[in-house]
Amino acid sequence: LASDLNSKQMAGGRVAHATLKGPSVVKEIFIGLTLGLIAGGMWKMHHWNEQRKTRSFYDMLDKGQISVVVEE
């Protein structure tokens, strides 16, 4: 009985399990570079948009279309 029970318990050790592999360094570098470039591009587009708004404001101010003085 004990040998029968022992053989049933050992059967679980022979089951094929998925092999866990570590992270691929090249893949991690590629993903990091891609995410970095996307984030950098979005930041640069935001910066260009803010520059455009500022330039537009000062152009309108120079042309007299707007004023920073409150009219009474």
Short mmCIF file of N, CA, C and O in Angstrom, two decimals:
data_model
loop_
_atom_site.label_atom_id
_atom_site.label_comp_id
_atom_site.label_asym_id
_atom_site.label_seq_id
_atom_site.Cartn_x
_atom_site.Cartn_y
_atom_site.Cartn_z
N LEU A 1 0.82 -1.19 0.00
CA LEU A 1 0.00 0.00 0.00
C LEU A 1 0.87 1.26 0.00
O LEU A 1 0.58 2.20 -0.70
N ALA A 2 1.93 1.25 0.79
CA ALA A 2 2.81 2.41 0.87
C ALA A 2 3.53 2.63 -0.46
O ALA A 2 3.68 3.76 -0.92
N SER A 3 3.96 1.54 -1.10
CA SER A 3 4.66 1.69 -2.39
C SER A 3 3.69 2.14 -3.48
O SER A 3 4.05 2.88 -4.39
N ASP A 4 2.44 1.71 -3.38
CA ASP A 4 1.40 2.12 -4.33
C ASP A 4 1.12 3.61 -4.20
O ASP A 4 1.02 4.34 -5.18
N LEU A 5 1.02 4.10 -2.96
CA LEU A 5 0.79 5.52 -2.69
C LEU A 5 1.98 6.35 -3.14
O LEU A 5 1.82 7.42 -3.72
N ASN A 6 3.17 5.86 -2.89
CA ASN A 6 4.39 6.57 -3.26
C ASN A 6 4.50 6.71 -4.77
O ASN A 6 4.90 7.74 -5.28
N SER A 7 4.13 5.71 -5.53
CA SER A 7 4.22 5.78 -6.99
C SER A 7 3.20 6.75 -7.56
O SER A 7 3.44 7.42 -8.56
N LYS A 8 2.03 6.85 -6.90
CA LYS A 8 1.03 7.82 -7.36
C LYS A 8 1.47 9.24 -7.09
O LYS A 8 1.23 10.13 -7.88
N GLN A 9 2.15 9.48 -5.98
CA GLN A 9 2.64 10.82 -5.66
C GLN A 9 3.77 11.22 -6.61
O GLN A 9 3.91 12.36 -6.99
N MET A 10 4.57 10.29 -7.00
CA MET A 10 5.71 10.59 -7.86
C MET A 10 5.28 10.86 -9.30
O MET A 10 6.04 11.42 -10.06
N ALA A 11 4.09 10.45 -9.67
CA ALA A 11 3.64 10.64 -11.05
C ALA A 11 3.56 12.11 -11.40
O ALA A 11 3.75 12.50 -12.55
N GLY A 12 3.31 12.97 -10.42
CA GLY A 12 3.23 14.39 -10.68
C GLY A 12 4.57 14.99 -11.10
O GLY A 12 4.63 15.99 -11.79
N GLY A 13 5.65 14.40 -10.72
CA GLY A 13 6.97 14.91 -11.06
C GLY A 13 7.34 14.67 -12.51
O GLY A 13 8.24 15.30 -13.03
N ARG A 14 6.67 13.73 -13.17
CA ARG A 14 7.01 13.40 -14.56
C ARG A 14 6.22 14.22 -15.57
O ARG A 14 6.43 14.09 -16.76
N VAL A 15 5.30 15.07 -15.09
CA VAL A 15 4.48 15.87 -16.00
C VAL A 15 5.35 16.96 -16.61
O VAL A 15 6.13 17.62 -15.91
N ALA A 16 5.24 17.15 -17.90
CA ALA A 16 6.04 18.17 -18.58
C ALA A 16 5.51 19.56 -18.22
O ALA A 16 4.32 19.83 -18.35
N HIS A 17 6.38 20.41 -17.74
CA HIS A 17 6.01 21.77 -17.39
C HIS A 17 6.62 22.74 -18.39
O HIS A 17 7.64 22.45 -19.01
N ALA A 18 5.99 23.89 -18.52
CA ALA A 18 6.52 24.91 -19.42
C ALA A 18 7.84 25.42 -18.86
O ALA A 18 7.96 25.67 -17.66
N THR A 19 8.80 25.56 -19.71
CA THR A 19 10.11 26.03 -19.29
C THR A 19 10.07 27.56 -19.19
O THR A 19 9.68 28.25 -20.13
N LEU A 20 10.45 28.07 -18.04
CA LEU A 20 10.48 29.52 -17.85
C LEU A 20 11.83 30.04 -18.32
O LEU A 20 12.87 29.59 -17.86
N LYS A 21 11.79 30.98 -19.24
CA LYS A 21 13.03 31.58 -19.74
C LYS A 21 13.13 33.00 -19.22
O LYS A 21 12.12 33.66 -18.99
N GLY A 22 14.31 33.48 -19.05
CA GLY A 22 14.52 34.84 -18.58
C GLY A 22 14.23 35.84 -19.68
O GLY A 22 14.00 35.47 -20.84
N PRO A 23 14.20 37.13 -19.33
CA PRO A 23 13.91 38.15 -20.34
C PRO A 23 15.04 38.26 -21.37
O PRO A 23 16.21 38.09 -21.04
N SER A 24 14.66 38.53 -22.58
CA SER A 24 15.64 38.71 -23.64
C SER A 24 16.18 40.14 -23.57
O SER A 24 15.41 41.10 -23.60
N VAL A 25 17.48 40.26 -23.45
CA VAL A 25 18.10 41.57 -23.29
C VAL A 25 17.87 42.43 -24.53
O VAL A 25 17.52 43.61 -24.42
N VAL A 26 18.01 41.86 -25.70
CA VAL A 26 17.83 42.61 -26.94
C VAL A 26 16.38 43.09 -27.06
O VAL A 26 16.12 44.24 -27.43
N LYS A 27 15.44 42.22 -26.71
CA LYS A 27 14.03 42.58 -26.77
C LYS A 27 13.72 43.70 -25.79
O LYS A 27 12.99 44.64 -26.12
N GLU A 28 14.27 43.61 -24.57
CA GLU A 28 14.05 44.65 -23.56
C GLU A 28 14.62 45.99 -24.01
O GLU A 28 14.01 47.04 -23.83
N ILE A 29 15.80 45.97 -24.62
CA ILE A 29 16.42 47.21 -25.11
C ILE A 29 15.57 47.80 -26.23
O ILE A 29 15.32 49.00 -26.27
N PHE A 30 15.09 46.97 -27.13
CA PHE A 30 14.26 47.43 -28.24
C PHE A 30 12.96 48.04 -27.72
O PHE A 30 12.55 49.11 -28.18
N ILE A 31 12.32 47.38 -26.78
CA ILE A 31 11.07 47.90 -26.21
C ILE A 31 11.33 49.23 -25.49
O ILE A 31 10.58 50.19 -25.63
N GLY A 32 12.42 49.30 -24.72
CA GLY A 32 12.77 50.54 -24.02
C GLY A 32 13.04 51.69 -24.98
O GLY A 32 12.58 52.81 -24.76
N LEU A 33 13.78 51.41 -26.03
CA LEU A 33 14.06 52.45 -27.03
C LEU A 33 12.78 52.92 -27.71
O LEU A 33 12.58 54.12 -27.92
N THR A 34 11.93 51.98 -28.06
CA THR A 34 10.67 52.33 -28.73
C THR A 34 9.79 53.20 -27.84
O THR A 34 9.30 54.24 -28.27
N LEU A 35 9.61 52.78 -26.58
CA LEU A 35 8.80 53.57 -25.66
C LEU A 35 9.43 54.95 -25.40
O LEU A 35 8.72 55.95 -25.31
N GLY A 36 10.75 54.99 -25.31
CA GLY A 36 11.44 56.26 -25.11
C GLY A 36 11.26 57.21 -26.28
O GLY A 36 11.04 58.40 -26.09
N LEU A 37 11.36 56.67 -27.49
CA LEU A 37 11.18 57.51 -28.67
C LEU A 37 9.75 58.01 -28.80
O LEU A 37 9.52 59.17 -29.18
N ILE A 38 8.79 57.16 -28.47
CA ILE A 38 7.38 57.59 -28.52
C ILE A 38 7.13 58.69 -27.50
O ILE A 38 6.52 59.72 -27.81
N ALA A 39 7.60 58.49 -26.27
CA ALA A 39 7.40 59.49 -25.23
C ALA A 39 8.12 60.79 -25.58
O ALA A 39 7.59 61.89 -25.39
N GLY A 40 9.33 60.68 -26.11
CA GLY A 40 10.09 61.87 -26.51
C GLY A 40 9.41 62.61 -27.64
O GLY A 40 9.37 63.84 -27.66
N GLY A 41 8.86 61.88 -28.60
CA GLY A 41 8.15 62.50 -29.72
C GLY A 41 6.90 63.24 -29.25
O GLY A 41 6.61 64.35 -29.71
N MET A 42 6.17 62.62 -28.31
CA MET A 42 4.98 63.28 -27.79
C MET A 42 5.35 64.54 -27.01
O MET A 42 4.68 65.56 -27.11
N TRP A 43 6.43 64.48 -26.22
CA TRP A 43 6.88 65.65 -25.47
C TRP A 43 7.31 66.76 -26.43
O TRP A 43 7.01 67.94 -26.21
N LYS A 44 8.00 66.40 -27.49
CA LYS A 44 8.46 67.39 -28.47
C LYS A 44 7.27 68.03 -29.18
O LYS A 44 7.26 69.24 -29.41
N MET A 45 6.26 67.24 -29.52
CA MET A 45 5.06 67.80 -30.17
C MET A 45 4.36 68.76 -29.21
O MET A 45 3.90 69.83 -29.63
N HIS A 46 4.30 68.43 -27.93
CA HIS A 46 3.71 69.32 -26.94
C HIS A 46 4.51 70.62 -26.85
O HIS A 46 3.94 71.72 -26.82
N HIS A 47 5.82 70.51 -26.85
CA HIS A 47 6.69 71.69 -26.78
C HIS A 47 6.50 72.58 -28.00
O HIS A 47 6.41 73.80 -27.88
N TRP A 48 6.43 71.98 -29.20
CA TRP A 48 6.21 72.76 -30.41
C TRP A 48 4.86 73.47 -30.37
O TRP A 48 4.74 74.61 -30.81
N ASN A 49 3.83 72.80 -29.84
CA ASN A 49 2.50 73.39 -29.75
C ASN A 49 2.52 74.59 -28.81
O ASN A 49 1.92 75.64 -29.11
N GLU A 50 3.20 74.46 -27.68
CA GLU A 50 3.30 75.59 -26.73
C GLU A 50 4.08 76.75 -27.35
O GLU A 50 3.73 77.91 -27.16
N GLN A 51 5.14 76.45 -28.09
CA GLN A 51 5.90 77.50 -28.77
C GLN A 51 5.03 78.23 -29.79
O GLN A 51 5.09 79.45 -29.92
N ARG A 52 4.23 77.48 -30.53
CA ARG A 52 3.35 78.06 -31.53
C ARG A 52 2.35 79.00 -30.87
O ARG A 52 2.10 80.10 -31.36
N LYS A 53 1.77 78.58 -29.74
CA LYS A 53 0.81 79.43 -29.03
C LYS A 53 1.47 80.71 -28.53
O LYS A 53 0.90 81.80 -28.66
N THR A 54 2.67 80.58 -27.98
CA THR A 54 3.39 81.76 -27.47
C THR A 54 3.74 82.70 -28.61
O THR A 54 3.56 83.92 -28.50
N ARG A 55 4.25 82.15 -29.70
CA ARG A 55 4.60 82.98 -30.85
C ARG A 55 3.38 83.68 -31.41
O ARG A 55 3.43 84.87 -31.76
N SER A 56 2.27 82.98 -31.49
CA SER A 56 1.02 83.56 -31.99
C SER A 56 0.56 84.70 -31.07
O SER A 56 0.13 85.75 -31.54
N PHE A 57 0.66 84.49 -29.75
CA PHE A 57 0.27 85.53 -28.79
C PHE A 57 1.09 86.80 -28.99
O PHE A 57 0.56 87.90 -29.08
N TYR A 58 2.43 86.65 -29.07
CA TYR A 58 3.27 87.83 -29.21
C TYR A 58 3.11 88.50 -30.58
O TYR A 58 3.24 89.73 -30.69
N ASP A 59 2.84 87.74 -31.62
CA ASP A 59 2.56 88.33 -32.93
C ASP A 59 1.29 89.18 -32.88
O ASP A 59 1.26 90.30 -33.40
N MET A 60 0.24 88.65 -32.26
CA MET A 60 -1.01 89.41 -32.14
C MET A 60 -0.81 90.65 -31.26
O MET A 60 -1.37 91.71 -31.52
N LEU A 61 0.02 90.52 -30.21
CA LEU A 61 0.29 91.65 -29.32
C LEU A 61 1.04 92.75 -30.07
O LEU A 61 0.73 93.94 -29.94
N ASP A 62 2.03 92.37 -30.90
CA ASP A 62 2.78 93.35 -31.69
C ASP A 62 1.92 94.04 -32.73
O ASP A 62 2.10 95.23 -33.02
N LYS A 63 0.95 93.31 -33.32
CA LYS A 63 0.07 93.90 -34.33
C LYS A 63 -1.03 94.74 -33.71
O LYS A 63 -1.75 95.42 -34.42
N GLY A 64 -1.19 94.70 -32.40
CA GLY A 64 -2.22 95.49 -31.74
C GLY A 64 -3.60 94.84 -31.76
O GLY A 64 -4.59 95.47 -31.44
N GLN A 65 -3.67 93.59 -32.14
CA GLN A 65 -4.94 92.89 -32.19
C GLN A 65 -5.45 92.54 -30.78
O GLN A 65 -6.65 92.43 -30.56
N ILE A 66 -4.53 92.37 -29.84
CA ILE A 66 -4.90 92.09 -28.48
C ILE A 66 -4.10 93.00 -27.55
O ILE A 66 -3.11 93.61 -27.97
N SER A 67 -4.53 93.08 -26.30
CA SER A 67 -3.82 93.89 -25.32
C SER A 67 -3.83 93.16 -24.00
O SER A 67 -4.74 92.39 -23.70
N VAL A 68 -2.79 93.40 -23.21
CA VAL A 68 -2.73 92.78 -21.89
C VAL A 68 -3.25 93.73 -20.82
O VAL A 68 -3.30 93.39 -19.66
N VAL A 69 -3.64 94.94 -21.24
CA VAL A 69 -4.17 95.94 -20.32
C VAL A 69 -5.69 95.80 -20.32
O VAL A 69 -6.33 95.76 -21.37
N VAL A 70 -6.28 95.77 -19.13
CA VAL A 70 -7.73 95.64 -19.01
C VAL A 70 -8.36 96.99 -19.35
O VAL A 70 -7.95 98.04 -18.83
N GLU A 71 -9.34 96.96 -20.25
CA GLU A 71 -10.04 98.20 -20.61
C GLU A 71 -11.02 98.56 -19.53
O GLU A 71 -11.68 97.70 -18.95
N GLU A 72 -11.13 99.88 -19.25
CA GLU A 72 -12.05 100.33 -18.21
C GLU A 72 -13.36 100.80 -18.78
O GLU A 72 -13.48 101.23 -19.86
#
